Amino acid sequence: MTENKASPDHVAIIMDGNGRWAQMRNRPRLVGHHAGAKRVREILRASVELDIKYLTIFAFSTENWKRTQTEVAGLMKLFKRYIRRESQNLFQEGVRVRFIGDRVRLEPALVDLMDGLELLTADNDRVHLTIALNYGGRDEVARAARRLAHDVEMGKLNPRDVCDETFPRYLDTHVLPDPDLVIRTSGEARISNFLLWQSAYAEYEFIETLWPDFTAEIFAEVVGRYAVRDRRYGAVLA
Ligand code: IPE
Ligand code: IPE
Ligand code: MG
């Protein structure tokens, strides 16, 4: 239990620092988001090489609606463009794509593209890419509680059976293992509402590099550090 295999099975990344990357170049923030989106493919390929089976990336939080209308609209447009452009590549590279987060507030054209990409890649199994879009950990737990309450109301679930094993079946991530390693770029040491339940025992790495500068080499180095960490899960090392 305390010995790590060389690579984590599931790595989750808070891709932060796009705005500062653009500001440093006197460019609009959206230029940073476009540069950041370009990094995803490289990190996904590196994941396969590093034997990481699950990669989860934070693309847009439930709090990011607080940004200017220009930035939010630009991001939504970027997500649509990204899915249109990358779908075939992702499919051909054996990537299974899933989205987590609340779709209700997203525009129907984007939701259609998300559904289409999930369907297209549903039989792939080489690497599992999960994109958190309009995702918030608290929102996810609240939505899960709502669904659970509904099942209780319908007589499908006995309240006595609600425990830390049954509850996560109601989370957006119910088919995924918990993340072993959570990486945040750009130097901020906080989790900003990402995978709250799932990361209870994750290892964390806060990296100074801004997301658009985060290369496969840096990624490999960070993942390499994971192998020498002791994961104790509350127990005492033998
Ligand atoms: C992360 O980069 C991407 C999103 C939140 C969509 P930021 O846009 O937060 O970049 P900084 O933190 O302002 O530099
Ligand atoms: C977290 O980054 C969300 C994403 C990376 C999508 P933020 O930049 O929104 O987080 P805060 O505002 O610094 O906490
Ligand atoms: Mg940020």
PDB file of C-alpha atoms and ligand atoms in Angstrom:
ATOM      1  CA  MET A   1       0.000   0.000   0.000  1.00  0.00           C
ATOM      2  CA  THR A   2       2.821   2.395   0.698  1.00  0.00           C
ATOM      3  CA  GLU A   3       4.936   1.521  -2.322  1.00  0.00           C
ATOM      4  CA  ASN A   4       4.118   3.460  -5.431  1.00  0.00           C
ATOM      5  CA  LYS A   5       4.325   1.960  -8.821  1.00  0.00           C
ATOM      6  CA  ALA A   6       6.687   3.989 -10.975  1.00  0.00           C
ATOM      7  CA  SER A   7       3.898   6.043 -12.545  1.00  0.00           C
ATOM      8  CA  PRO A   8       0.618   7.247 -11.135  1.00  0.00           C
ATOM      9  CA  ASP A   9      -2.457   5.709 -12.809  1.00  0.00           C
ATOM     10  CA  HIS A  10      -4.405   8.932 -12.693  1.00  0.00           C
ATOM     11  CA  VAL A  11      -2.949  12.425 -12.981  1.00  0.00           C
ATOM     12  CA  ALA A  12      -5.189  15.488 -12.698  1.00  0.00           C
ATOM     13  CA  ILE A  13      -3.971  18.919 -13.788  1.00  0.00           C
ATOM     14  CA  ILE A  14      -5.146  22.412 -12.892  1.00  0.00           C
ATOM     15  CA  MET A  15      -3.952  24.163 -16.048  1.00  0.00           C
ATOM     16  CA  ASP A  16      -3.352  27.623 -14.615  1.00  0.00           C
ATOM     17  CA  GLY A  17      -1.426  30.679 -15.808  1.00  0.00           C
ATOM     18  CA  ASN A  18      -2.691  31.270 -19.350  1.00  0.00           C
ATOM     19  CA  GLY A  19      -3.743  34.832 -18.571  1.00  0.00           C
ATOM     20  CA  ARG A  20      -0.407  35.803 -17.008  1.00  0.00           C
ATOM     21  CA  TRP A  21       1.459  34.167 -19.893  1.00  0.00           C
ATOM     22  CA  ALA A  22      -0.390  36.465 -22.327  1.00  0.00           C
ATOM     23  CA  GLN A  23      -0.102  39.552 -20.102  1.00  0.00           C
ATOM     24  CA  MET A  24       3.678  39.096 -19.932  1.00  0.00           C
ATOM     25  CA  ARG A  25       3.676  39.371 -23.715  1.00  0.00           C
ATOM     26  CA  ASN A  26       1.257  42.305 -23.770  1.00  0.00           C
ATOM     27  CA  ARG A  27      -1.300  40.184 -25.545  1.00  0.00           C
ATOM     28  CA  PRO A  28      -4.996  39.620 -24.749  1.00  0.00           C
ATOM     29  CA  ARG A  29      -5.721  36.850 -22.240  1.00  0.00           C
ATOM     30  CA  LEU A  30      -7.333  34.724 -24.932  1.00  0.00           C
ATOM     31  CA  VAL A  31      -3.985  34.410 -26.698  1.00  0.00           C
ATOM     32  CA  GLY A  32      -2.806  32.662 -23.544  1.00  0.00           C
ATOM     33  CA  HIS A  33      -5.776  30.309 -23.604  1.00  0.00           C
ATOM     34  CA  HIS A  34      -5.020  29.365 -27.200  1.00  0.00           C
ATOM     35  CA  ALA A  35      -1.374  28.724 -26.322  1.00  0.00           C
ATOM     36  CA  GLY A  36      -2.544  26.637 -23.362  1.00  0.00           C
ATOM     37  CA  ALA A  37      -4.885  24.526 -25.482  1.00  0.00           C
ATOM     38  CA  LYS A  38      -1.947  23.631 -27.732  1.00  0.00           C
ATOM     39  CA  ARG A  39      -0.148  22.067 -24.755  1.00  0.00           C
ATOM     40  CA  VAL A  40      -2.840  19.493 -24.120  1.00  0.00           C
ATOM     41  CA  ARG A  41      -1.931  17.196 -26.993  1.00  0.00           C
ATOM     42  CA  GLU A  42       1.731  17.074 -25.965  1.00  0.00           C
ATOM     43  CA  ILE A  43       0.881  16.271 -22.348  1.00  0.00           C
ATOM     44  CA  LEU A  44      -1.616  13.631 -23.445  1.00  0.00           C
ATOM     45  CA  ARG A  45       1.020  11.928 -25.609  1.00  0.00           C
ATOM     46  CA  ALA A  46       3.514  12.122 -22.769  1.00  0.00           C
ATOM     47  CA  SER A  47       0.954  10.468 -20.494  1.00  0.00           C
ATOM     48  CA  VAL A  48       0.846   7.429 -22.772  1.00  0.00           C
ATOM     49  CA  GLU A  49       4.646   7.258 -22.743  1.00  0.00           C
ATOM     50  CA  LEU A  50       4.727   7.577 -18.955  1.00  0.00           C
ATOM     51  CA  ASP A  51       2.197   4.766 -18.555  1.00  0.00           C
ATOM     52  CA  ILE A  52      -0.456   7.079 -17.111  1.00  0.00           C
ATOM     53  CA  LYS A  53      -3.868   5.620 -17.897  1.00  0.00           C
ATOM     54  CA  TYR A  54      -6.066   8.533 -16.792  1.00  0.00           C
ATOM     55  CA  LEU A  55      -5.447  12.215 -17.408  1.00  0.00           C
ATOM     56  CA  THR A  56      -7.963  14.738 -16.093  1.00  0.00           C
ATOM     57  CA  ILE A  57      -7.669  18.415 -16.953  1.00  0.00           C
ATOM     58  CA  PHE A  58      -9.428  21.440 -15.493  1.00  0.00           C
ATOM     59  CA  ALA A  59     -10.543  23.592 -18.415  1.00  0.00           C
ATOM     60  CA  PHE A  60     -13.264  25.838 -16.936  1.00  0.00           C
ATOM     61  CA  SER A  61     -14.558  26.124 -13.385  1.00  0.00           C
ATOM     62  CA  THR A  62     -18.029  26.959 -12.110  1.00  0.00           C
ATOM     63  CA  GLU A  63     -16.414  30.170 -10.810  1.00  0.00           C
ATOM     64  CA  ASN A  64     -14.880  31.177 -14.151  1.00  0.00           C
ATOM     65  CA  TRP A  65     -18.217  32.691 -15.266  1.00  0.00           C
ATOM     66  CA  LYS A  66     -17.174  35.677 -13.113  1.00  0.00           C
ATOM     67  CA  ARG A  67     -14.695  36.700 -15.838  1.00  0.00           C
ATOM     68  CA  THR A  68     -15.487  39.260 -18.536  1.00  0.00           C
ATOM     69  CA  GLN A  69     -18.041  38.346 -21.149  1.00  0.00           C
ATOM     70  CA  THR A  70     -15.307  38.599 -23.793  1.00  0.00           C
ATOM     71  CA  GLU A  71     -13.099  36.071 -22.040  1.00  0.00           C
ATOM     72  CA  VAL A  72     -15.944  33.646 -21.285  1.00  0.00           C
ATOM     73  CA  ALA A  73     -17.286  33.817 -24.851  1.00  0.00           C
ATOM     74  CA  GLY A  74     -13.774  33.402 -26.241  1.00  0.00           C
ATOM     75  CA  LEU A  75     -13.199  30.331 -24.084  1.00  0.00           C
ATOM     76  CA  MET A  76     -16.501  28.730 -25.157  1.00  0.00           C
ATOM     77  CA  LYS A  77     -15.568  29.353 -28.776  1.00  0.00           C
ATOM     78  CA  LEU A  78     -12.136  27.836 -28.149  1.00  0.00           C
ATOM     79  CA  PHE A  79     -13.689  24.701 -26.592  1.00  0.00           C
ATOM     80  CA  LYS A  80     -15.955  24.235 -29.621  1.00  0.00           C
ATOM     81  CA  ARG A  81     -13.095  24.749 -32.033  1.00  0.00           C
ATOM     82  CA  TYR A  82     -10.852  22.431 -30.061  1.00  0.00           C
ATOM     83  CA  ILE A  83     -13.383  19.590 -30.114  1.00  0.00           C
ATOM     84  CA  ARG A  84     -14.061  20.055 -33.840  1.00  0.00           C
ATOM     85  CA  ARG A  85     -10.380  20.079 -34.697  1.00  0.00           C
ATOM     86  CA  GLU A  86      -9.147  17.370 -32.368  1.00  0.00           C
ATOM     87  CA  SER A  87     -11.955  14.777 -32.457  1.00  0.00           C
ATOM     88  CA  GLN A  88     -10.491  12.666 -35.263  1.00  0.00           C
ATOM     89  CA  ASN A  89      -6.960  12.792 -33.839  1.00  0.00           C
ATOM     90  CA  LEU A  90      -8.169  11.800 -30.394  1.00  0.00           C
ATOM     91  CA  PHE A  91     -10.196   8.950 -31.834  1.00  0.00           C
ATOM     92  CA  GLN A  92      -7.318   7.675 -33.928  1.00  0.00           C
ATOM     93  CA  GLU A  93      -4.870   7.852 -31.062  1.00  0.00           C
ATOM     94  CA  GLY A  94      -7.080   5.602 -28.951  1.00  0.00           C
ATOM     95  CA  VAL A  95      -8.094   8.307 -26.474  1.00  0.00           C
ATOM     96  CA  ARG A  96     -11.337   7.872 -24.592  1.00  0.00           C
ATOM     97  CA  VAL A  97     -12.731  11.321 -23.837  1.00  0.00           C
ATOM     98  CA  ARG A  98     -15.162  12.159 -21.067  1.00  0.00           C
ATOM     99  CA  PHE A  99     -16.454  15.469 -19.766  1.00  0.00           C
ATOM    100  CA  ILE A 100     -17.272  16.207 -16.134  1.00  0.00           C
ATOM    101  CA  GLY A 101     -19.091  19.245 -14.792  1.00  0.00           C
ATOM    102  CA  ASP A 102     -22.570  20.684 -15.123  1.00  0.00           C
ATOM    103  CA  ARG A 103     -23.685  20.852 -18.752  1.00  0.00           C
ATOM    104  CA  VAL A 104     -26.913  22.707 -18.010  1.00  0.00           C
ATOM    105  CA  ARG A 105     -25.338  26.152 -18.229  1.00  0.00           C
ATOM    106  CA  LEU A 106     -23.363  25.394 -21.400  1.00  0.00           C
ATOM    107  CA  GLU A 107     -24.693  26.334 -24.816  1.00  0.00           C
ATOM    108  CA  PRO A 108     -26.416  23.477 -26.692  1.00  0.00           C
ATOM    109  CA  ALA A 109     -23.971  23.632 -29.632  1.00  0.00           C
ATOM    110  CA  LEU A 110     -21.072  22.969 -27.252  1.00  0.00           C
ATOM    111  CA  VAL A 111     -22.928  20.211 -25.388  1.00  0.00           C
ATOM    112  CA  ASP A 112     -23.671  18.506 -28.732  1.00  0.00           C
ATOM    113  CA  LEU A 113     -19.971  18.521 -29.597  1.00  0.00           C
ATOM    114  CA  MET A 114     -19.089  17.145 -26.155  1.00  0.00           C
ATOM    115  CA  ASP A 115     -21.672  14.353 -26.470  1.00  0.00           C
ATOM    116  CA  GLY A 116     -20.424  13.572 -29.980  1.00  0.00           C
ATOM    117  CA  LEU A 117     -16.810  13.259 -28.885  1.00  0.00           C
ATOM    118  CA  GLU A 118     -17.732  11.036 -25.934  1.00  0.00           C
ATOM    119  CA  LEU A 119     -19.723   8.788 -28.246  1.00  0.00           C
ATOM    120  CA  LEU A 120     -17.035   8.704 -30.938  1.00  0.00           C
ATOM    121  CA  THR A 121     -14.356   7.607 -28.475  1.00  0.00           C
ATOM    122  CA  ALA A 122     -16.534   5.377 -26.262  1.00  0.00           C
ATOM    123  CA  ASP A 123     -14.768   2.163 -27.316  1.00  0.00           C
ATOM    124  CA  ASN A 124     -11.221   3.518 -26.929  1.00  0.00           C
ATOM    125  CA  ASP A 125      -9.098   2.402 -24.012  1.00  0.00           C
ATOM    126  CA  ARG A 126      -5.485   3.440 -24.598  1.00  0.00           C
ATOM    127  CA  VAL A 127      -5.668   6.512 -22.405  1.00  0.00           C
ATOM    128  CA  HIS A 128      -8.635   8.154 -20.708  1.00  0.00           C
ATOM    129  CA  LEU A 129      -8.845  11.935 -21.021  1.00  0.00           C
ATOM    130  CA  THR A 130     -11.379  13.645 -18.790  1.00  0.00           C
ATOM    131  CA  ILE A 131     -12.063  17.320 -19.374  1.00  0.00           C
ATOM    132  CA  ALA A 132     -13.582  19.275 -16.490  1.00  0.00           C
ATOM    133  CA  LEU A 133     -15.755  21.932 -18.111  1.00  0.00           C
ATOM    134  CA  ASN A 134     -18.062  24.071 -15.997  1.00  0.00           C
ATOM    135  CA  TYR A 135     -16.824  21.898 -13.183  1.00  0.00           C
ATOM    136  CA  GLY A 136     -16.761  22.713  -9.480  1.00  0.00           C
ATOM    137  CA  GLY A 137     -16.124  20.186  -6.724  1.00  0.00           C
ATOM    138  CA  ARG A 138     -18.813  21.613  -4.447  1.00  0.00           C
ATOM    139  CA  ASP A 139     -21.295  21.828  -7.291  1.00  0.00           C
ATOM    140  CA  GLU A 140     -20.550  18.203  -8.198  1.00  0.00           C
ATOM    141  CA  VAL A 141     -21.090  17.020  -4.607  1.00  0.00           C
ATOM    142  CA  ALA A 142     -24.336  19.013  -4.383  1.00  0.00           C
ATOM    143  CA  ARG A 143     -25.607  17.562  -7.687  1.00  0.00           C
ATOM    144  CA  ALA A 144     -24.661  14.081  -6.483  1.00  0.00           C
ATOM    145  CA  ALA A 145     -26.565  14.636  -3.241  1.00  0.00           C
ATOM    146  CA  ARG A 146     -29.582  15.751  -5.249  1.00  0.00           C
ATOM    147  CA  ARG A 147     -29.522  12.565  -7.354  1.00  0.00           C
ATOM    148  CA  LEU A 148     -29.005  10.441  -4.272  1.00  0.00           C
ATOM    149  CA  ALA A 149     -31.961  12.109  -2.523  1.00  0.00           C
ATOM    150  CA  HIS A 150     -34.050  11.413  -5.595  1.00  0.00           C
ATOM    151  CA  ASP A 151     -33.146   7.708  -5.477  1.00  0.00           C
ATOM    152  CA  VAL A 152     -34.100   7.613  -1.802  1.00  0.00           C
ATOM    153  CA  GLU A 153     -37.404   9.283  -2.621  1.00  0.00           C
ATOM    154  CA  MET A 154     -38.064   6.701  -5.367  1.00  0.00           C
ATOM    155  CA  GLY A 155     -37.320   3.868  -2.936  1.00  0.00           C
ATOM    156  CA  LYS A 156     -34.215   2.795  -4.888  1.00  0.00           C
ATOM    157  CA  LEU A 157     -31.778   3.527  -2.074  1.00  0.00           C
ATOM    158  CA  ASN A 158     -32.019   2.993   1.653  1.00  0.00           C
ATOM    159  CA  PRO A 159     -30.604   5.968   3.619  1.00  0.00           C
ATOM    160  CA  ARG A 160     -28.810   3.441   5.851  1.00  0.00           C
ATOM    161  CA  ASP A 161     -26.752   2.356   2.810  1.00  0.00           C
ATOM    162  CA  VAL A 162     -25.349   5.845   2.186  1.00  0.00           C
ATOM    163  CA  CYS A 163     -21.644   5.688   2.983  1.00  0.00           C
ATOM    164  CA  ASP A 164     -18.290   6.731   1.508  1.00  0.00           C
ATOM    165  CA  GLU A 165     -18.498   3.820  -0.933  1.00  0.00           C
ATOM    166  CA  THR A 166     -22.007   4.412  -2.239  1.00  0.00           C
ATOM    167  CA  PHE A 167     -21.865   8.213  -2.354  1.00  0.00           C
ATOM    168  CA  PRO A 168     -19.136   8.544  -5.027  1.00  0.00           C
ATOM    169  CA  ARG A 169     -21.282   6.473  -7.408  1.00  0.00           C
ATOM    170  CA  TYR A 170     -23.325   9.635  -7.776  1.00  0.00           C
ATOM    171  CA  LEU A 171     -20.362  11.842  -8.664  1.00  0.00           C
ATOM    172  CA  ASP A 172     -19.554  12.807 -12.276  1.00  0.00           C
ATOM    173  CA  THR A 173     -16.343  10.787 -11.898  1.00  0.00           C
ATOM    174  CA  HIS A 174     -18.095   7.545 -10.845  1.00  0.00           C
ATOM    175  CA  VAL A 175     -16.316   5.463 -13.498  1.00  0.00           C
ATOM    176  CA  LEU A 176     -12.849   6.887 -12.796  1.00  0.00           C
ATOM    177  CA  PRO A 177     -10.307   5.936 -10.144  1.00  0.00           C
ATOM    178  CA  ASP A 178      -9.310   8.697  -7.698  1.00  0.00           C
ATOM    179  CA  PRO A 179      -6.382  10.844  -8.848  1.00  0.00           C
ATOM    180  CA  ASP A 180      -2.996   9.750  -7.510  1.00  0.00           C
ATOM    181  CA  LEU A 181      -1.292  13.009  -8.375  1.00  0.00           C
ATOM    182  CA  VAL A 182      -2.720  16.514  -8.771  1.00  0.00           C
ATOM    183  CA  ILE A 183      -0.509  19.077 -10.501  1.00  0.00           C
ATOM    184  CA  ARG A 184      -1.178  22.817 -10.526  1.00  0.00           C
ATOM    185  CA  THR A 185       0.893  25.101 -12.697  1.00  0.00           C
ATOM    186  CA  SER A 186       1.594  28.838 -12.319  1.00  0.00           C
ATOM    187  CA  GLY A 187       2.721  28.864  -8.694  1.00  0.00           C
ATOM    188  CA  GLU A 188      -0.663  29.112  -6.974  1.00  0.00           C
ATOM    189  CA  ALA A 189      -0.863  26.674  -4.067  1.00  0.00           C
ATOM    190  CA  ARG A 190      -4.611  26.107  -3.900  1.00  0.00           C
ATOM    191  CA  ILE A 191      -7.087  23.670  -5.401  1.00  0.00           C
ATOM    192  CA  SER A 192      -9.791  26.136  -6.481  1.00  0.00           C
ATOM    193  CA  ASN A 193     -12.697  23.697  -6.128  1.00  0.00           C
ATOM    194  CA  PHE A 194     -11.129  20.887  -8.197  1.00  0.00           C
ATOM    195  CA  LEU A 195     -11.985  17.221  -7.448  1.00  0.00           C
ATOM    196  CA  LEU A 196     -12.598  17.869  -3.740  1.00  0.00           C
ATOM    197  CA  TRP A 197     -13.948  14.444  -2.844  1.00  0.00           C
ATOM    198  CA  GLN A 198     -11.691  12.486  -5.183  1.00  0.00           C
ATOM    199  CA  SER A 199      -8.384  14.066  -4.151  1.00  0.00           C
ATOM    200  CA  ALA A 200      -8.684  13.279  -0.440  1.00  0.00           C
ATOM    201  CA  TYR A 201      -5.488  11.197  -0.622  1.00  0.00           C
ATOM    202  CA  ALA A 202      -3.881  12.544  -3.780  1.00  0.00           C
ATOM    203  CA  GLU A 203      -0.303  13.741  -3.828  1.00  0.00           C
ATOM    204  CA  TYR A 204       0.015  17.405  -4.831  1.00  0.00           C
ATOM    205  CA  GLU A 205       2.623  19.210  -6.914  1.00  0.00           C
ATOM    206  CA  PHE A 206       2.542  22.982  -7.277  1.00  0.00           C
ATOM    207  CA  ILE A 207       4.745  24.018 -10.187  1.00  0.00           C
ATOM    208  CA  GLU A 208       5.927  27.571 -10.937  1.00  0.00           C
ATOM    209  CA  THR A 209       5.772  27.174 -14.733  1.00  0.00           C
ATOM    210  CA  LEU A 210       2.787  28.792 -16.452  1.00  0.00           C
ATOM    211  CA  TRP A 211       0.570  26.281 -18.267  1.00  0.00           C
ATOM    212  CA  PRO A 212       1.471  27.393 -21.848  1.00  0.00           C
ATOM    213  CA  ASP A 213       5.142  26.743 -20.978  1.00  0.00           C
ATOM    214  CA  PHE A 214       4.509  23.350 -19.366  1.00  0.00           C
ATOM    215  CA  THR A 215       6.432  20.884 -21.553  1.00  0.00           C
ATOM    216  CA  ALA A 216       6.479  17.091 -21.709  1.00  0.00           C
ATOM    217  CA  GLU A 217       9.945  17.243 -20.090  1.00  0.00           C
ATOM    218  CA  ILE A 218       8.692  19.172 -17.064  1.00  0.00           C
ATOM    219  CA  PHE A 219       5.711  16.830 -16.849  1.00  0.00           C
ATOM    220  CA  ALA A 220       7.985  13.760 -16.856  1.00  0.00           C
ATOM    221  CA  GLU A 221      10.118  15.295 -14.114  1.00  0.00           C
ATOM    222  CA  VAL A 222       7.098  16.015 -11.902  1.00  0.00           C
ATOM    223  CA  VAL A 223       5.675  12.541 -12.465  1.00  0.00           C
ATOM    224  CA  GLY A 224       9.098  11.078 -11.658  1.00  0.00           C
ATOM    225  CA  ARG A 225       9.022  12.703  -8.224  1.00  0.00           C
ATOM    226  CA  TYR A 226       5.773  10.882  -7.469  1.00  0.00           C
ATOM    227  CA  ALA A 227       7.525   7.502  -7.486  1.00  0.00           C
ATOM    228  CA  VAL A 228       9.610   8.335  -4.420  1.00  0.00           C
ATOM    229  CA  ARG A 229       6.769   9.609  -2.286  1.00  0.00           C
ATOM    230  CA  ASP A 230       5.361   7.523   0.566  1.00  0.00           C
ATOM    231  CA  ARG A 231       1.612   7.230   0.470  1.00  0.00           C
ATOM    232  CA  ARG A 232       0.510   6.183   3.926  1.00  0.00           C
ATOM    233  CA  TYR A 233      -3.277   6.645   3.820  1.00  0.00           C
ATOM    234  CA  GLY A 234      -3.295   7.250   7.543  1.00  0.00           C
ATOM    235  CA  ALA A 235      -1.400   4.080   8.399  1.00  0.00           C
ATOM    236  CA  VAL A 236       2.103   3.702   9.865  1.00  0.00           C
ATOM    237  CA  LEU A 237       4.898   2.621   7.556  1.00  0.00           C
ATOM    238  CA  ALA A 238       6.150  -0.906   8.264  1.00  0.00           C
TER     239      ALA A 238
HETATM  240  C1  IPE B   1      -6.258  28.997 -16.521  1.00  0.00           C
HETATM  241  O1  IPE B   1      -5.547  30.156 -16.761  1.00  0.00           O
HETATM  242  C2  IPE B   1      -7.336  28.757 -17.541  1.00  0.00           C
HETATM  243  C3  IPE B   1      -8.703  29.033 -17.065  1.00  0.00           C
HETATM  244  C4  IPE B   1      -9.054  29.294 -15.841  1.00  0.00           C
HETATM  245  C5  IPE B   1      -9.765  28.987 -18.067  1.00  0.00           C
HETATM  246  P1  IPE B   1      -5.995  31.546 -16.160  1.00  0.00           P
HETATM  247  O2  IPE B   1      -6.877  32.228 -17.157  1.00  0.00           O
HETATM  248  O3  IPE B   1      -6.591  31.393 -14.818  1.00  0.00           O
HETATM  249  O4  IPE B   1      -4.613  32.306 -16.081  1.00  0.00           O
HETATM  250  P2  IPE B   1      -4.143  33.302 -14.933  1.00  0.00           P
HETATM  251  O5  IPE B   1      -4.260  32.566 -13.635  1.00  0.00           O
HETATM  252  O6  IPE B   1      -5.035  34.497 -14.982  1.00  0.00           O
HETATM  253  O7  IPE B   1      -2.739  33.621 -15.286  1.00  0.00           O
HETATM  254  C1  IPE B   2      -8.737  27.185 -11.714  1.00  0.00           C
HETATM  255  O1  IPE B   2      -7.997  28.306 -12.037  1.00  0.00           O
HETATM  256  C2  IPE B   2      -9.639  26.795 -12.840  1.00  0.00           C
HETATM  257  C3  IPE B   2      -8.996  26.293 -14.052  1.00  0.00           C
HETATM  258  C4  IPE B   2      -7.722  26.091 -14.231  1.00  0.00           C
HETATM  259  C5  IPE B   2      -9.895  25.999 -15.137  1.00  0.00           C
HETATM  260  P1  IPE B   2      -8.460  29.779 -11.645  1.00  0.00           P
HETATM  261  O2  IPE B   2      -7.434  30.687 -12.196  1.00  0.00           O
HETATM  262  O3  IPE B   2      -9.866  29.994 -12.066  1.00  0.00           O
HETATM  263  O4  IPE B   2      -8.415  29.740 -10.059  1.00  0.00           O
HETATM  264  P2  IPE B   2      -8.220  30.927  -9.012  1.00  0.00           P
HETATM  265  O5  IPE B   2      -9.211  31.990  -9.371  1.00  0.00           O
HETATM  266  O6  IPE B   2      -6.815  31.413  -9.161  1.00  0.00           O
HETATM  267  O7  IPE B   2      -8.467  30.295  -7.684  1.00  0.00           O
HETATM  268 MG    MG B   3      -5.782  31.395 -12.949  1.00  0.00          MG
END
